[in-house]
PDB file of C-alpha atoms in Angstrom:
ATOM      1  CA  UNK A1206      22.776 230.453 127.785  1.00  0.00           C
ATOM      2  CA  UNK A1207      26.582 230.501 128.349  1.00  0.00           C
ATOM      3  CA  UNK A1208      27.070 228.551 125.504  1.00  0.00           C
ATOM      4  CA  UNK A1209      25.200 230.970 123.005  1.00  0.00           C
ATOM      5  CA  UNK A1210      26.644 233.649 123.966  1.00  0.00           C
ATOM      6  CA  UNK A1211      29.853 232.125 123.281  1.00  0.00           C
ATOM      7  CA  UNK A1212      28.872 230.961 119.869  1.00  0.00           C
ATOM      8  CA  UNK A1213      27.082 233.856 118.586  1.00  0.00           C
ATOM      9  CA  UNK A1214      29.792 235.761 117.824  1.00  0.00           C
ATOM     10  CA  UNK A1215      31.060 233.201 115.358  1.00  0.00           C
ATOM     11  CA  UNK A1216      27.450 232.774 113.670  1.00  0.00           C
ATOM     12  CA  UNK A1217      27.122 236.708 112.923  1.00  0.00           C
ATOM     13  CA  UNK A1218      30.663 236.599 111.148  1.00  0.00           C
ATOM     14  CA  UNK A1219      29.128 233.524 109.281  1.00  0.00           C
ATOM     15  CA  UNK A1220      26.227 235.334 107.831  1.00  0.00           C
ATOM     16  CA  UNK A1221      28.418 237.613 105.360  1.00  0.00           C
ATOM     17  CA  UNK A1222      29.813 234.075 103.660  1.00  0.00           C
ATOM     18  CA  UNK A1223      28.067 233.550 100.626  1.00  0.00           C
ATOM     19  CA  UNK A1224      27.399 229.699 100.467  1.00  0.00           C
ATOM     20  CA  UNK A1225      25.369 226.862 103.176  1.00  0.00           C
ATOM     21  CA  UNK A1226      26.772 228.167 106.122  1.00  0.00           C
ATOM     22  CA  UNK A1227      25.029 231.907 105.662  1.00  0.00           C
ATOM     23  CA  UNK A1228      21.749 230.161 105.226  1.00  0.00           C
ATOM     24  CA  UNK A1229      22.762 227.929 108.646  1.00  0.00           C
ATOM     25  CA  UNK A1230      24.270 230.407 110.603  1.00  0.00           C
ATOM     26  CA  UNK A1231      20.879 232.355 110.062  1.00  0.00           C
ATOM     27  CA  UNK A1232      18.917 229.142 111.484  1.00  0.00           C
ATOM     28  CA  UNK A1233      21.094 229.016 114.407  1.00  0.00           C
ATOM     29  CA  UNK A1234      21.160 232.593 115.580  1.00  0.00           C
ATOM     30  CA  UNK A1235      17.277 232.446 114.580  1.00  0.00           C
ATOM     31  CA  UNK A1236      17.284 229.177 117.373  1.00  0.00           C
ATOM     32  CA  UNK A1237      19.142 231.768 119.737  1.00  0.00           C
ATOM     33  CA  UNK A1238      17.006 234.320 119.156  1.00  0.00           C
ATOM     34  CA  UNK A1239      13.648 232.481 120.312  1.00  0.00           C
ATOM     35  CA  UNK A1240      15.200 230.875 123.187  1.00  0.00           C
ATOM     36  CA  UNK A1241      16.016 234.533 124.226  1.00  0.00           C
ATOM     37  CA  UNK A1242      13.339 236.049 123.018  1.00  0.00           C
ATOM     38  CA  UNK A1243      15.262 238.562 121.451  1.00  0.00           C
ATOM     39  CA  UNK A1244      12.382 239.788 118.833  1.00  0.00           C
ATOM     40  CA  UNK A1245      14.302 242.478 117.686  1.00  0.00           C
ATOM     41  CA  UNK A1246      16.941 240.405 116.491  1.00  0.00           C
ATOM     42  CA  UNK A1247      15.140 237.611 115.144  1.00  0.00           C
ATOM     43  CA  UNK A1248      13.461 240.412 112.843  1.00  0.00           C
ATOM     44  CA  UNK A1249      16.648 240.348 111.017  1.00  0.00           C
ATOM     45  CA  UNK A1250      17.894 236.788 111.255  1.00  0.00           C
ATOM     46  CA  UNK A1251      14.330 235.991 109.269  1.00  0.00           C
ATOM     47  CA  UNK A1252      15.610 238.985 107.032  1.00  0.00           C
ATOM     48  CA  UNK A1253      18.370 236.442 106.531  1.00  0.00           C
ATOM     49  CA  UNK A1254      16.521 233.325 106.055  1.00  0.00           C
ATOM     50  CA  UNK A1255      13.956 234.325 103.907  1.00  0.00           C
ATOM     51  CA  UNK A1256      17.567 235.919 101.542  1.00  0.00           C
ATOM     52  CA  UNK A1257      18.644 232.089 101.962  1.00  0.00           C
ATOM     53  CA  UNK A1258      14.636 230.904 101.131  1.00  0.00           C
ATOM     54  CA  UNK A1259      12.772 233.067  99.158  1.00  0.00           C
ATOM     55  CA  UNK A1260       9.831 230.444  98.303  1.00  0.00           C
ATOM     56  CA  UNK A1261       9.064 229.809 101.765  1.00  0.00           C
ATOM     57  CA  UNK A1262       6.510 231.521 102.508  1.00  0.00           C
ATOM     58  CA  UNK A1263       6.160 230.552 106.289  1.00  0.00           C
ATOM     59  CA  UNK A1264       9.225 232.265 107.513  1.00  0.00           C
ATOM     60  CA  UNK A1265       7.249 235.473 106.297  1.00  0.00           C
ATOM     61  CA  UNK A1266       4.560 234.682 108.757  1.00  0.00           C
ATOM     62  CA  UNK A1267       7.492 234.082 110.999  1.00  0.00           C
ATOM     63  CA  UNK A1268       9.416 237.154 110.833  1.00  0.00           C
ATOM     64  CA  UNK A1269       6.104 239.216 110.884  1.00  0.00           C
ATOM     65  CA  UNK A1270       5.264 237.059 114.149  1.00  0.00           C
ATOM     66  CA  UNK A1271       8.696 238.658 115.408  1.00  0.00           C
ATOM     67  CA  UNK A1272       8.256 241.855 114.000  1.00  0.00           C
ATOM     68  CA  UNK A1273       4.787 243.033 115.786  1.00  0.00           C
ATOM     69  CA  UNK A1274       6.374 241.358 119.098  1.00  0.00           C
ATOM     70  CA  UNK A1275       9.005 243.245 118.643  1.00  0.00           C
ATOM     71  CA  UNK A1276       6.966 246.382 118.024  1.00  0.00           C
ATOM     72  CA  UNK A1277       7.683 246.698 114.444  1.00  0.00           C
ATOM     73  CA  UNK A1278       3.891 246.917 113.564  1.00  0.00           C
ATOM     74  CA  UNK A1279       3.983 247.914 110.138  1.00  0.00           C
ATOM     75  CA  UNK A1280       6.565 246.073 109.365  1.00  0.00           C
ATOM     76  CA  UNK A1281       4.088 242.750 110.367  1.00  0.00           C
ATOM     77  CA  UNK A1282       1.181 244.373 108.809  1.00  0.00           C
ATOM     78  CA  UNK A1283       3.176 244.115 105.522  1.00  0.00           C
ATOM     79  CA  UNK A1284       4.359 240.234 105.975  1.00  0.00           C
ATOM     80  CA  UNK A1285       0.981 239.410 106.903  1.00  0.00           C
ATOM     81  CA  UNK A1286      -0.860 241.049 104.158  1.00  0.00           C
ATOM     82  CA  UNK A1287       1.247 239.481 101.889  1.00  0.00           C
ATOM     83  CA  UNK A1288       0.570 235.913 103.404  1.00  0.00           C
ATOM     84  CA  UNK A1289      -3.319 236.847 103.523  1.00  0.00           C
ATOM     85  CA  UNK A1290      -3.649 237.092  99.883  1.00  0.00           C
ATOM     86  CA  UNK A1291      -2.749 233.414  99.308  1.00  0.00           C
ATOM     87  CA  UNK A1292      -3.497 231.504 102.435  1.00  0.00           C
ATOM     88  CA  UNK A1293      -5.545 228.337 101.644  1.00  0.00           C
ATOM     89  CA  UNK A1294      -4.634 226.270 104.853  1.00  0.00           C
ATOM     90  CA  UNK A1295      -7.841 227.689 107.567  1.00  0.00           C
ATOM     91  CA  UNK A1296      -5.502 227.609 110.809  1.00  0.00           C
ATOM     92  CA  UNK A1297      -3.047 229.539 109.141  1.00  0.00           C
ATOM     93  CA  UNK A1298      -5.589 232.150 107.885  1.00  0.00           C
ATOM     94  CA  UNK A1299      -7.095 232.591 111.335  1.00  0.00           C
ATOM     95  CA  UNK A1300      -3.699 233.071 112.323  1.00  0.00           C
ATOM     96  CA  UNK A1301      -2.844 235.635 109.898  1.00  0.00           C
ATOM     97  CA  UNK A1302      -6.153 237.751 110.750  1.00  0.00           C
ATOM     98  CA  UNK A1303      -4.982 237.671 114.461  1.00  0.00           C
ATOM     99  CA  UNK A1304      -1.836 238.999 114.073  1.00  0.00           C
ATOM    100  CA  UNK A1305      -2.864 241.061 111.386  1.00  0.00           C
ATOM    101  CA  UNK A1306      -5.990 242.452 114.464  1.00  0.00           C
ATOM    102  CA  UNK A1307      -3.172 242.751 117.146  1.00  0.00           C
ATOM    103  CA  UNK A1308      -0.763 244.421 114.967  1.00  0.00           C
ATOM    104  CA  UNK A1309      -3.289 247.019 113.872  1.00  0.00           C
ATOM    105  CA  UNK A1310      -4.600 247.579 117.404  1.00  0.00           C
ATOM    106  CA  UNK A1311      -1.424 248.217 118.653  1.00  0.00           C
ATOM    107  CA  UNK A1312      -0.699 251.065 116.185  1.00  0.00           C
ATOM    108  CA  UNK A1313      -4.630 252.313 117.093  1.00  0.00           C
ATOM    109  CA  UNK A1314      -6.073 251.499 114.325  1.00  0.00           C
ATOM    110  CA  UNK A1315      -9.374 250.262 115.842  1.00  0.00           C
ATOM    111  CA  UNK A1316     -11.193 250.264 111.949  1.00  0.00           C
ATOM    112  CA  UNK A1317      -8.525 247.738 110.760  1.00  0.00           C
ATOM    113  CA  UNK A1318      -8.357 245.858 113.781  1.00  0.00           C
ATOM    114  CA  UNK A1319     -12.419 244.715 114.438  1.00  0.00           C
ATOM    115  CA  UNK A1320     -12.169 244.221 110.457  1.00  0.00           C
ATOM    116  CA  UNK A1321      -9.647 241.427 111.122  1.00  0.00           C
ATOM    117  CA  UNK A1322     -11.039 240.185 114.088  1.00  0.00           C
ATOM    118  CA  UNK A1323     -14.855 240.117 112.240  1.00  0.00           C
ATOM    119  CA  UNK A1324     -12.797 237.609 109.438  1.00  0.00           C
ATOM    120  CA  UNK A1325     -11.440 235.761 112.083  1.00  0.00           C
ATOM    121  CA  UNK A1326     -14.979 235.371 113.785  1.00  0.00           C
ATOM    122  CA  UNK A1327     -16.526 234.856 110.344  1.00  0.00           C
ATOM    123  CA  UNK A1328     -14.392 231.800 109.894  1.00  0.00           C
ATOM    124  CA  UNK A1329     -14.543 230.569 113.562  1.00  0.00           C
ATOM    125  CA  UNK A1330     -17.204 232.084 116.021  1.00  0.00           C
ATOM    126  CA  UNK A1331     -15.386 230.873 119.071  1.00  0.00           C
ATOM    127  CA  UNK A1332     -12.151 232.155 118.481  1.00  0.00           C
ATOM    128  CA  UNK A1333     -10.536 233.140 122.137  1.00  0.00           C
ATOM    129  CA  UNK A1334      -8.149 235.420 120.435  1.00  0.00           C
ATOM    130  CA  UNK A1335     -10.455 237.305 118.109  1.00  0.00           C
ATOM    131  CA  UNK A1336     -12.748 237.945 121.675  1.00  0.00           C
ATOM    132  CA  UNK A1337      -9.784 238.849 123.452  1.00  0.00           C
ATOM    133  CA  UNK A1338      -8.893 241.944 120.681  1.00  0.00           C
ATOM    134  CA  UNK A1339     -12.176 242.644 120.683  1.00  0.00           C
ATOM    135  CA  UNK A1340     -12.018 243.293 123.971  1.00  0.00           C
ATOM    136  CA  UNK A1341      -9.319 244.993 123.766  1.00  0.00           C
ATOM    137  CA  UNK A1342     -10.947 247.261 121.150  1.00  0.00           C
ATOM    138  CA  UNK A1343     -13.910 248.064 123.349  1.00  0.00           C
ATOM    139  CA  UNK A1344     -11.463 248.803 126.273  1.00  0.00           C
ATOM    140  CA  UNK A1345     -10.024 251.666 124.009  1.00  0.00           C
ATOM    141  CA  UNK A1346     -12.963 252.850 123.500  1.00  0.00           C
ATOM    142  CA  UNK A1347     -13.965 253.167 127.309  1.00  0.00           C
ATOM    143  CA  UNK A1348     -16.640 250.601 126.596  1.00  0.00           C
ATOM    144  CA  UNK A1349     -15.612 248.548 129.935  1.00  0.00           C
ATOM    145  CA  UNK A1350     -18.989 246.558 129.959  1.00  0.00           C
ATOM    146  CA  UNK A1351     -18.689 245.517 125.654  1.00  0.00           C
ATOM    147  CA  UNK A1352     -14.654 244.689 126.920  1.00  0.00           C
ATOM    148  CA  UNK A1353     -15.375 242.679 129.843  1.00  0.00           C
ATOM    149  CA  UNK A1354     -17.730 240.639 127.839  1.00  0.00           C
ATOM    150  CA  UNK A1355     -15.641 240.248 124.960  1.00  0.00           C
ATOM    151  CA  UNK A1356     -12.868 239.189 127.139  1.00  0.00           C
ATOM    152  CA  UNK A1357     -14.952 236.475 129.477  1.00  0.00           C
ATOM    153  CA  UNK A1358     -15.676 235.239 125.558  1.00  0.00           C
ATOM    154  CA  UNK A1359     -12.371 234.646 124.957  1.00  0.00           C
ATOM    155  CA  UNK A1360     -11.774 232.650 127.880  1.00  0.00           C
ATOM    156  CA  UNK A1361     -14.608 230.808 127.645  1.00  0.00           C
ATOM    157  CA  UNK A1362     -13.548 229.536 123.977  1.00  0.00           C
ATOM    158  CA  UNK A1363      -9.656 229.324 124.555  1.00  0.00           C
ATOM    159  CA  UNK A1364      -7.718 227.095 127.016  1.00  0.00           C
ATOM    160  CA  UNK A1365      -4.391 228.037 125.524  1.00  0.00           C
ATOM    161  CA  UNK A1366      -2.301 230.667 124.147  1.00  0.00           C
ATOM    162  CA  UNK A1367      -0.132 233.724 125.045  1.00  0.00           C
ATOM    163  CA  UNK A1368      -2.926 236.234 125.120  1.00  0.00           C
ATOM    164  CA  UNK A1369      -5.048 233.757 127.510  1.00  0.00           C
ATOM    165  CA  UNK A1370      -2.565 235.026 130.500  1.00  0.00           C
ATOM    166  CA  UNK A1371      -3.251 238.731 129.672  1.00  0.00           C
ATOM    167  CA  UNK A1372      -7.118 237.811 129.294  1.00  0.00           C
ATOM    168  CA  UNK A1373      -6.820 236.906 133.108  1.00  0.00           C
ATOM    169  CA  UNK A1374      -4.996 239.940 134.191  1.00  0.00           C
ATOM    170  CA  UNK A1375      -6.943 242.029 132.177  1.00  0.00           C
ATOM    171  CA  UNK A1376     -10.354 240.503 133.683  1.00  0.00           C
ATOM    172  CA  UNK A1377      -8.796 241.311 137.818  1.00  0.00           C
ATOM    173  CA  UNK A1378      -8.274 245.367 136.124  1.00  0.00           C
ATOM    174  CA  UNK A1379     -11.807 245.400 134.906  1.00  0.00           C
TER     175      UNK A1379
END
């Protein structure tokens, strides 16, 4: 930690050079910025890379990963959509349509997010995420018996992932 904090610094004054060592210095602080989990940040160090790599497509998906973790909804909605309309690969479109779900449930859009979450289901009925939102849906909508369901789904079909943790909690609350 010591050591980043020392060398950070140094990689922000490298992103205003114009040649390789923009586009690295971006990698690096982007490195940094996951270790620390400084979403905010990362935001604009994929700003950066995606400046440095405008074909790759992935970092979009990356910096709207950032962005709704970061609480920049809209700004993931838009990265997402865009990767949505060409996706081919199937885990990276059932990806996209979670992220897309959780991005529009956090800004309470409860239309957007169960129309997500019903692609994401479509493609893959046991889908741990998908039930999670779902649940998460029904919760909003003071439909405890529908969330707890949903939510028991979702752990059920998952045995991984960040949202599997806040399945748990959210299970002892209900």
């Amino acid at each position: 930690q010591d050591s980043f904090s020392v060398a950070k610094p140094d990689l922000v004054e490298a992103t205003k050079d114009t040649g390789d060592l923009k586009c690295t210095a971006f990698q690096l602080l982007a490195d940094i910025g996951i270790d620390q989990k400084a979403f905010a940040e990362l935001v604009d160090y994929y700003d950066g890379l995606i400046e440095c790599y405008p074909d790759q497509d992935l970092l979009k998906y990356s910096r709207g990963y950032y962005a709704s973790r970061a609480g920049q909804y809209e700004k993931a909605i838009k990265d997402f959509e865009y990767i949505e309309k060409d996706v081919k690969l199937t885990q990276l479109k059932l990806a996209t349509y979670n992220q897309l779900a959780y991005s529009y449930l956090h800004l309470k859009n409860y239309d957007k997010a169960n129309e997500y979450i019903d692609k994401t289901l479509t493609i893959n009925v046991l889908n741990g995420e998908a039930h999670y939102y779902r649940g998460l849906v029904f919760l909003s909508q003071d439909k405890k018996e529908k969330a707890c369901d949903s939510i028991k789904k979702s752990l059920s079909y998952a045995s991984e992932g960040e949202y599997r943790t806040e399945a748990i909690e959210k299970m002892k609350e209900l």
